[in-house]
DNA sequence: AATGAATGAGGCTTCATTCAT
DNA sequence: TATGAATGAAGCCTCATTCAT
């Protein structure tokens, strides 16, 4: 973290401030994740170990802080989803994506919900569209190459998958099964919902 | 409607009071559904056409009102799920359950989310367990009779299904596809995830 | 204050509320007059004998309260100025106007200053213009009928007169000389500044 | 500019510090004049091109800074009034005084108001009295030598004149008529109010 | 019993002042 | 000594709840 040769003290002030910035973000992540979006500013400041004034020096308002977090969550999520989607095999890619999302969730908690839910879009317009687009691309690829069934309802699939992360269920899943277990369970379920059925009659629209 | 012998006014008052009780519940359902759980008491009272004082005569506190609604939602949900689950064929039963849930959602909005999410459990302990139990019964039956695949991860399946209703996605789905369309789409997706694969090799845990 | 025959109780609630409204206005007048426009809302509420919530039920915000007061001050001032200006003799009219303004000042204190100063015009646009217009009319009439000197700088005269009431000096004057004494002193001074000089040479622009 | 023998740096530092002191005062004058007395310390520091910490090294508190400014304004005002009052002819002296005050106002803005208004006297006790005394001397002289009318109400006259500068009206006057025009208009009005009436009957206390 | 005005604790935010660098 | 980040007291306003009518 320290560039060698750089003067220690000259940048210390800045470094402190930057550290506080990060600590506030982390604290906010934490507190929002645990208490929900109604959490009090004071609690965040306390947890960050700073006064409220400091928090307000770094973020102009409650919404400003929230926006910064959503942005961060989005960026992280998007970047990891894209990386995961790069995997050749669409099925593996979907698994990777779900693992990534679970991981992001672990860190951002309730904020992932918000980021995926599309609420608070006024704070971060278009953020959700980008995620949806990335997902859609992956699923389309799978359908195109025969990995996923031709009649897969892609928007529905995305909505359902997002729902799992939006609903707060992941918290419990992770608590009960651990990170890998939760990701595996989600993957298994949704792969079953997507995968093309090799041969057999009798499958299909079962009403 | 007229019980003979009862004093005119007393009956009237009771009828008025009962009517108010219902109107407040309906208004609260409406307002919570539209505005979310942060909705103001005043708005609910206004929409019910009563003063806040009257609202507080019927429900001891904000949480009391919320509890009553969750209870109602739960009961409604549970009753309809049980009815739907009675259907012989497990696949049809699952579809019926999803339709029922969608319908309930339409009426209770954000409250369904809460009821299914298991948040606010302090308001209505055990409520969630009953729902889970009903679901579990249905799915187990399907697995037992071969309709659903043997390795179905039932808790995961329930969590995912609940998530769809918990996440607020249904609102959009219903808005975009109408009530029946939304229910059908959800059903299709989750049936694919549950149904046993008739024959084919190559299916199964697709890693 | 009580219209005979009106039901006592039926309007009592309203009467209480109206009374509070007035008490808050009076308290605000008082407190703003003494403490200036930075006075705390809490102090006003205390002095009115109500909670802050009640104050906010009657006035949507600090500015709303201020606006109501400015309006009231303006209306009072304007009405009395117009009445005073009706006096036939322009000189007497000017005296009457000054007496009226002094009286209004006694009641509205710092608010008169604001009303006359034209600050806070965003709260009450055009308010100041009406006052100026009323003054101007009076002075023009005096010039036209020869009571006031032909070269009277009317805008300057108005500015100076307003200044006396805007500056807070009246408070001291009234304190030192009483209401009538203050009004008389102001009148004397400004009449001297306005009155036409009967004959004599040597008077006029004295550079 | 270089005092021989003084150590280089110490001198520099002192010069820097003195320069900062002046820049802060100038900035404060500016900002208070434009924004009023509620102006923020931060804005003053910014405009002075120093950090708030530096401002606080030079002035112990917000009130300390204000006090210094009032003092400065007072001294400037007093000195110029005295100089102006030296003029032989009392009428010319009054004009000169008004010109001087207008000029000071141009520079000190809202601070002149405060200085003349006698508010904030706790910041600068007795300051106002000196000004009043200077004014009183001038007017008494005029009365004594027959330039001003014998029945001139000197305290009232002073109050009115101060009011013009206290009220903020000068800002507008200067804006509309320029510095000289404003000063002339004020002078004309107040000279009319003070000057002795040469002969004519019918003049005098006009009730 | 119904009404809605009154209450006041508590949240968000600002800004004078302090202090580590 | 200069800097500006940090601090936290204090003000404004909201809204769940109470209470007089």
mmCIF file of C-alpha atoms (C1' of nucleotides) in Angstrom, chain A residues 13 20 50-54 57-58, chain F residues 2-10:
data_model
loop_
_atom_site.group_PDB
_atom_site.id
_atom_site.type_symbol
_atom_site.label_atom_id
_atom_site.label_comp_id
_atom_site.label_asym_id
_atom_site.label_seq_id
_atom_site.Cartn_x
_atom_site.Cartn_y
_atom_site.Cartn_z
ATOM 1 C CA UNK A 13 -3.147 13.464 6.535
ATOM 2 C CA UNK A 20 -11.758 7.234 7.176
ATOM 3 C CA UNK A 50 -15.828 8.810 13.636
ATOM 4 C CA UNK A 51 -18.168 11.630 14.500
ATOM 5 C CA UNK A 52 -21.229 12.330 12.402
ATOM 6 C CA UNK A 53 -19.616 15.500 11.163
ATOM 7 C CA UNK A 54 -16.835 13.479 9.627
ATOM 8 C CA UNK A 57 -17.660 15.665 5.312
ATOM 9 C CA UNK A 58 -17.187 12.549 3.229
ATOM 10 C "C1'" DA F 2 -0.544 26.622 8.348
ATOM 11 C "C1'" DT F 3 -3.750 23.323 7.106
ATOM 12 C "C1'" DG F 4 -8.129 21.232 6.754
ATOM 13 C "C1'" DA F 5 -10.088 17.014 8.621
ATOM 14 C "C1'" DA F 6 -12.594 15.787 12.750
ATOM 15 C "C1'" DT F 7 -15.752 16.819 16.297
ATOM 16 C "C1'" DG F 8 -20.250 17.199 18.428
ATOM 17 C "C1'" DA F 9 -23.574 20.450 20.243
ATOM 18 C "C1'" DA F 10 -27.617 22.341 18.676
#
